[in-house]
Amino acid sequence: FLCAVGKRVVTPHSKVVYSFEDTSNLPSFSLWRKVGHAQFAMAGCTVNQAEVTIAGNEIASIAWSGEFMKWSLAGSVLLTANVIPGASSMTVADATRFFNVGGRVKIGDDYDQVGANNGYEIRAINYVTNVLCARSICYR
């Protein structure tokens, strides 16, 4: 809520009062959501518009719209065949679950040339055959 209004004051009686801050530099926040096997995250979120609803004895709710700087997605999927370390492709049970070009895949204890477990960067996806074309990620 602070990210929508900008100012929070706690009184000696443990009462919290929010008020609008006359500034264009409202704080940002991170948002996480887990759906089934997948976890979505957004960082650097800002509130452009917010609406608070309080109806009788109901729990107050807030609806907001805004922007974010970065998003990420994590989840799991089964391999349908063994992957040789450094391989350029892998077959998964369902490529439509959460894979995107540019995403990364980590496979157990598969280490790259410098001994790091940085996984693979997805270069292409065949959603019909469930094949991910990837390259080993090597950070130095």
PDB file of C-alpha atoms in Angstrom:
ATOM      1  CA  PHE A   1       0.000   0.000   0.000  1.00  0.00           C
ATOM      2  CA  LEU A   2       2.919   2.299   0.736  1.00  0.00           C
ATOM      3  CA  CYS A   3       3.960   2.001  -2.919  1.00  0.00           C
ATOM      4  CA  ALA A   4       0.619   3.526  -3.963  1.00  0.00           C
ATOM      5  CA  VAL A   5       0.546   6.519  -1.598  1.00  0.00           C
ATOM      6  CA  GLY A   6       4.115   7.232  -0.549  1.00  0.00           C
ATOM      7  CA  LYS A   7       3.921   8.032   3.171  1.00  0.00           C
ATOM      8  CA  ARG A   8       3.363   5.879   6.281  1.00  0.00           C
ATOM      9  CA  VAL A   9       3.314   7.094   9.889  1.00  0.00           C
ATOM     10  CA  VAL A  10       3.028   4.800  12.930  1.00  0.00           C
ATOM     11  CA  THR A  11       1.504   6.568  15.943  1.00  0.00           C
ATOM     12  CA  PRO A  12       2.341   5.812  19.605  1.00  0.00           C
ATOM     13  CA  HIS A  13      -0.899   3.779  19.833  1.00  0.00           C
ATOM     14  CA  SER A  14       0.308   1.364  17.105  1.00  0.00           C
ATOM     15  CA  LYS A  15      -2.014   2.965  14.599  1.00  0.00           C
ATOM     16  CA  VAL A  16      -0.694   3.135  11.035  1.00  0.00           C
ATOM     17  CA  VAL A  17      -1.710   6.128   8.949  1.00  0.00           C
ATOM     18  CA  TYR A  18      -1.064   6.301   5.206  1.00  0.00           C
ATOM     19  CA  SER A  19      -1.165   9.570   3.291  1.00  0.00           C
ATOM     20  CA  PHE A  20      -0.227  10.828  -0.138  1.00  0.00           C
ATOM     21  CA  GLU A  21       3.337  11.978  -0.551  1.00  0.00           C
ATOM     22  CA  ASP A  22       3.943  14.910  -2.847  1.00  0.00           C
ATOM     23  CA  THR A  23       6.676  13.172  -4.826  1.00  0.00           C
ATOM     24  CA  SER A  24       7.121  11.324  -8.081  1.00  0.00           C
ATOM     25  CA  ASN A  25       9.524   8.812  -6.479  1.00  0.00           C
ATOM     26  CA  LEU A  26       7.201   6.260  -4.906  1.00  0.00           C
ATOM     27  CA  PRO A  27       8.904   3.053  -3.714  1.00  0.00           C
ATOM     28  CA  SER A  28       8.851  -0.072  -5.882  1.00  0.00           C
ATOM     29  CA  PHE A  29       8.020  -3.636  -4.822  1.00  0.00           C
ATOM     30  CA  SER A  30       8.324  -7.260  -5.953  1.00  0.00           C
ATOM     31  CA  LEU A  31       5.361  -9.500  -6.693  1.00  0.00           C
ATOM     32  CA  TRP A  32       5.420 -13.324  -6.550  1.00  0.00           C
ATOM     33  CA  ARG A  33       2.713 -15.806  -7.575  1.00  0.00           C
ATOM     34  CA  LYS A  34       2.789 -19.595  -7.575  1.00  0.00           C
ATOM     35  CA  VAL A  35       0.449 -21.505  -9.894  1.00  0.00           C
ATOM     36  CA  GLY A  36       0.797 -25.286  -9.812  1.00  0.00           C
ATOM     37  CA  HIS A  37       4.433 -26.181 -10.554  1.00  0.00           C
ATOM     38  CA  ALA A  38       5.323 -22.700 -11.827  1.00  0.00           C
ATOM     39  CA  GLN A  39       6.346 -19.620  -9.891  1.00  0.00           C
ATOM     40  CA  PHE A  40       6.119 -16.181 -11.492  1.00  0.00           C
ATOM     41  CA  ALA A  41       8.005 -13.146 -10.167  1.00  0.00           C
ATOM     42  CA  MET A  42       8.089  -9.479 -11.118  1.00  0.00           C
ATOM     43  CA  ALA A  43      10.652  -7.048  -9.723  1.00  0.00           C
ATOM     44  CA  GLY A  44      10.742  -3.267  -9.799  1.00  0.00           C
ATOM     45  CA  CYS A  45       6.940  -2.963  -9.796  1.00  0.00           C
ATOM     46  CA  THR A  46       5.450   0.520  -9.543  1.00  0.00           C
ATOM     47  CA  VAL A  47       1.878   1.645  -8.946  1.00  0.00           C
ATOM     48  CA  ASN A  48       0.437   4.078 -11.506  1.00  0.00           C
ATOM     49  CA  GLN A  49      -3.152   3.898 -10.272  1.00  0.00           C
ATOM     50  CA  ALA A  50      -4.792   2.291  -7.213  1.00  0.00           C
ATOM     51  CA  GLU A  51      -8.348   1.876  -5.954  1.00  0.00           C
ATOM     52  CA  VAL A  52      -9.187   0.855  -2.385  1.00  0.00           C
ATOM     53  CA  THR A  53     -12.584  -0.696  -1.668  1.00  0.00           C
ATOM     54  CA  ILE A  54     -13.974  -0.912   1.873  1.00  0.00           C
ATOM     55  CA  ALA A  55     -17.550  -2.202   2.156  1.00  0.00           C
ATOM     56  CA  GLY A  56     -19.135  -2.474   5.615  1.00  0.00           C
ATOM     57  CA  ASN A  57     -17.461  -5.186   7.680  1.00  0.00           C
ATOM     58  CA  GLU A  58     -15.777  -6.794   4.672  1.00  0.00           C
ATOM     59  CA  ILE A  59     -12.020  -7.064   4.324  1.00  0.00           C
ATOM     60  CA  ALA A  60     -10.631  -4.083   2.425  1.00  0.00           C
ATOM     61  CA  SER A  61      -9.259  -4.761  -1.038  1.00  0.00           C
ATOM     62  CA  ILE A  62      -6.946  -2.845  -3.317  1.00  0.00           C
ATOM     63  CA  ALA A  63      -6.793  -3.017  -7.099  1.00  0.00           C
ATOM     64  CA  TRP A  64      -3.837  -1.460  -8.850  1.00  0.00           C
ATOM     65  CA  SER A  65      -2.282  -1.051 -12.239  1.00  0.00           C
ATOM     66  CA  GLY A  66       1.305  -0.263 -13.009  1.00  0.00           C
ATOM     67  CA  GLU A  67       4.538  -1.396 -14.573  1.00  0.00           C
ATOM     68  CA  PHE A  68       7.518  -3.608 -13.772  1.00  0.00           C
ATOM     69  CA  MET A  69      11.181  -3.761 -14.766  1.00  0.00           C
ATOM     70  CA  LYS A  70      11.886  -7.510 -14.875  1.00  0.00           C
ATOM     71  CA  TRP A  71       9.923 -10.746 -14.759  1.00  0.00           C
ATOM     72  CA  SER A  72      10.994 -14.330 -14.286  1.00  0.00           C
ATOM     73  CA  LEU A  73       9.441 -17.763 -14.278  1.00  0.00           C
ATOM     74  CA  ALA A  74      10.531 -20.975 -12.603  1.00  0.00           C
ATOM     75  CA  GLY A  75       9.030 -24.421 -12.728  1.00  0.00           C
ATOM     76  CA  SER A  76       9.710 -28.069 -13.437  1.00  0.00           C
ATOM     77  CA  VAL A  77       9.145 -30.525 -16.246  1.00  0.00           C
ATOM     78  CA  LEU A  78      10.189 -34.116 -16.908  1.00  0.00           C
ATOM     79  CA  LEU A  79      12.826 -35.014 -19.484  1.00  0.00           C
ATOM     80  CA  THR A  80      11.740 -37.847 -21.789  1.00  0.00           C
ATOM     81  CA  ALA A  81      15.340 -38.854 -22.581  1.00  0.00           C
ATOM     82  CA  ASN A  82      18.736 -38.465 -20.953  1.00  0.00           C
ATOM     83  CA  VAL A  83      20.659 -35.315 -21.839  1.00  0.00           C
ATOM     84  CA  ILE A  84      24.362 -35.596 -22.617  1.00  0.00           C
ATOM     85  CA  PRO A  85      26.316 -32.799 -20.855  1.00  0.00           C
ATOM     86  CA  GLY A  86      26.882 -29.959 -23.328  1.00  0.00           C
ATOM     87  CA  ALA A  87      24.093 -31.212 -25.632  1.00  0.00           C
ATOM     88  CA  SER A  88      22.410 -28.754 -27.995  1.00  0.00           C
ATOM     89  CA  SER A  89      18.889 -30.156 -27.624  1.00  0.00           C
ATOM     90  CA  MET A  90      16.688 -31.936 -25.121  1.00  0.00           C
ATOM     91  CA  THR A  91      13.228 -33.488 -25.255  1.00  0.00           C
ATOM     92  CA  VAL A  92      10.775 -32.681 -22.469  1.00  0.00           C
ATOM     93  CA  ALA A  93       7.349 -34.064 -21.608  1.00  0.00           C
ATOM     94  CA  ASP A  94       5.504 -30.801 -22.388  1.00  0.00           C
ATOM     95  CA  ALA A  95       7.308 -27.775 -23.862  1.00  0.00           C
ATOM     96  CA  THR A  96       4.147 -25.661 -23.635  1.00  0.00           C
ATOM     97  CA  ARG A  97       4.207 -25.621 -19.827  1.00  0.00           C
ATOM     98  CA  PHE A  98       6.420 -22.612 -19.310  1.00  0.00           C
ATOM     99  CA  PHE A  99       9.310 -22.508 -21.742  1.00  0.00           C
ATOM    100  CA  ASN A 100      10.262 -19.335 -23.636  1.00  0.00           C
ATOM    101  CA  VAL A 101      13.133 -18.577 -26.001  1.00  0.00           C
ATOM    102  CA  GLY A 102      15.835 -16.878 -23.933  1.00  0.00           C
ATOM    103  CA  GLY A 103      14.814 -18.768 -20.798  1.00  0.00           C
ATOM    104  CA  ARG A 104      17.160 -21.063 -18.922  1.00  0.00           C
ATOM    105  CA  VAL A 105      16.970 -24.735 -18.049  1.00  0.00           C
ATOM    106  CA  LYS A 106      18.966 -26.441 -15.303  1.00  0.00           C
ATOM    107  CA  ILE A 107      19.308 -30.208 -15.283  1.00  0.00           C
ATOM    108  CA  GLY A 108      20.297 -31.804 -11.996  1.00  0.00           C
ATOM    109  CA  ASP A 109      24.066 -31.897 -11.519  1.00  0.00           C
ATOM    110  CA  ASP A 110      24.989 -31.268 -15.176  1.00  0.00           C
ATOM    111  CA  TYR A 111      28.172 -29.166 -14.990  1.00  0.00           C
ATOM    112  CA  ASP A 112      29.658 -27.189 -17.867  1.00  0.00           C
ATOM    113  CA  GLN A 113      33.264 -26.805 -19.026  1.00  0.00           C
ATOM    114  CA  VAL A 114      34.326 -24.562 -16.114  1.00  0.00           C
ATOM    115  CA  GLY A 115      32.690 -26.739 -13.464  1.00  0.00           C
ATOM    116  CA  ALA A 116      29.649 -24.539 -12.919  1.00  0.00           C
ATOM    117  CA  ASN A 117      26.011 -25.676 -12.945  1.00  0.00           C
ATOM    118  CA  ASN A 118      24.662 -22.728 -14.963  1.00  0.00           C
ATOM    119  CA  GLY A 119      22.343 -24.797 -17.120  1.00  0.00           C
ATOM    120  CA  TYR A 120      21.310 -24.104 -20.707  1.00  0.00           C
ATOM    121  CA  GLU A 121      19.907 -21.085 -22.545  1.00  0.00           C
ATOM    122  CA  ILE A 122      16.879 -21.946 -24.711  1.00  0.00           C
ATOM    123  CA  ARG A 123      17.485 -20.874 -28.347  1.00  0.00           C
ATOM    124  CA  ALA A 124      14.427 -22.442 -30.053  1.00  0.00           C
ATOM    125  CA  ILE A 125      11.389 -24.527 -29.111  1.00  0.00           C
ATOM    126  CA  ASN A 126       9.428 -27.054 -31.157  1.00  0.00           C
ATOM    127  CA  TYR A 127       6.074 -27.258 -29.374  1.00  0.00           C
ATOM    128  CA  VAL A 128       4.973 -30.190 -31.578  1.00  0.00           C
ATOM    129  CA  THR A 129       7.939 -32.482 -30.835  1.00  0.00           C
ATOM    130  CA  ASN A 130       8.663 -30.952 -27.377  1.00  0.00           C
ATOM    131  CA  VAL A 131      12.318 -30.423 -28.290  1.00  0.00           C
ATOM    132  CA  LEU A 132      14.226 -27.517 -26.780  1.00  0.00           C
ATOM    133  CA  CYS A 133      17.282 -26.351 -28.717  1.00  0.00           C
ATOM    134  CA  ALA A 134      19.709 -24.890 -26.238  1.00  0.00           C
ATOM    135  CA  ARG A 135      23.318 -23.981 -25.626  1.00  0.00           C
ATOM    136  CA  SER A 136      25.369 -24.607 -22.520  1.00  0.00           C
ATOM    137  CA  ILE A 137      25.806 -21.447 -20.459  1.00  0.00           C
ATOM    138  CA  CYS A 138      29.370 -20.773 -19.421  1.00  0.00           C
ATOM    139  CA  TYR A 139      30.167 -17.798 -17.159  1.00  0.00           C
ATOM    140  CA  ARG A 140      33.819 -16.924 -16.610  1.00  0.00           C
TER     141      ARG A 140
END
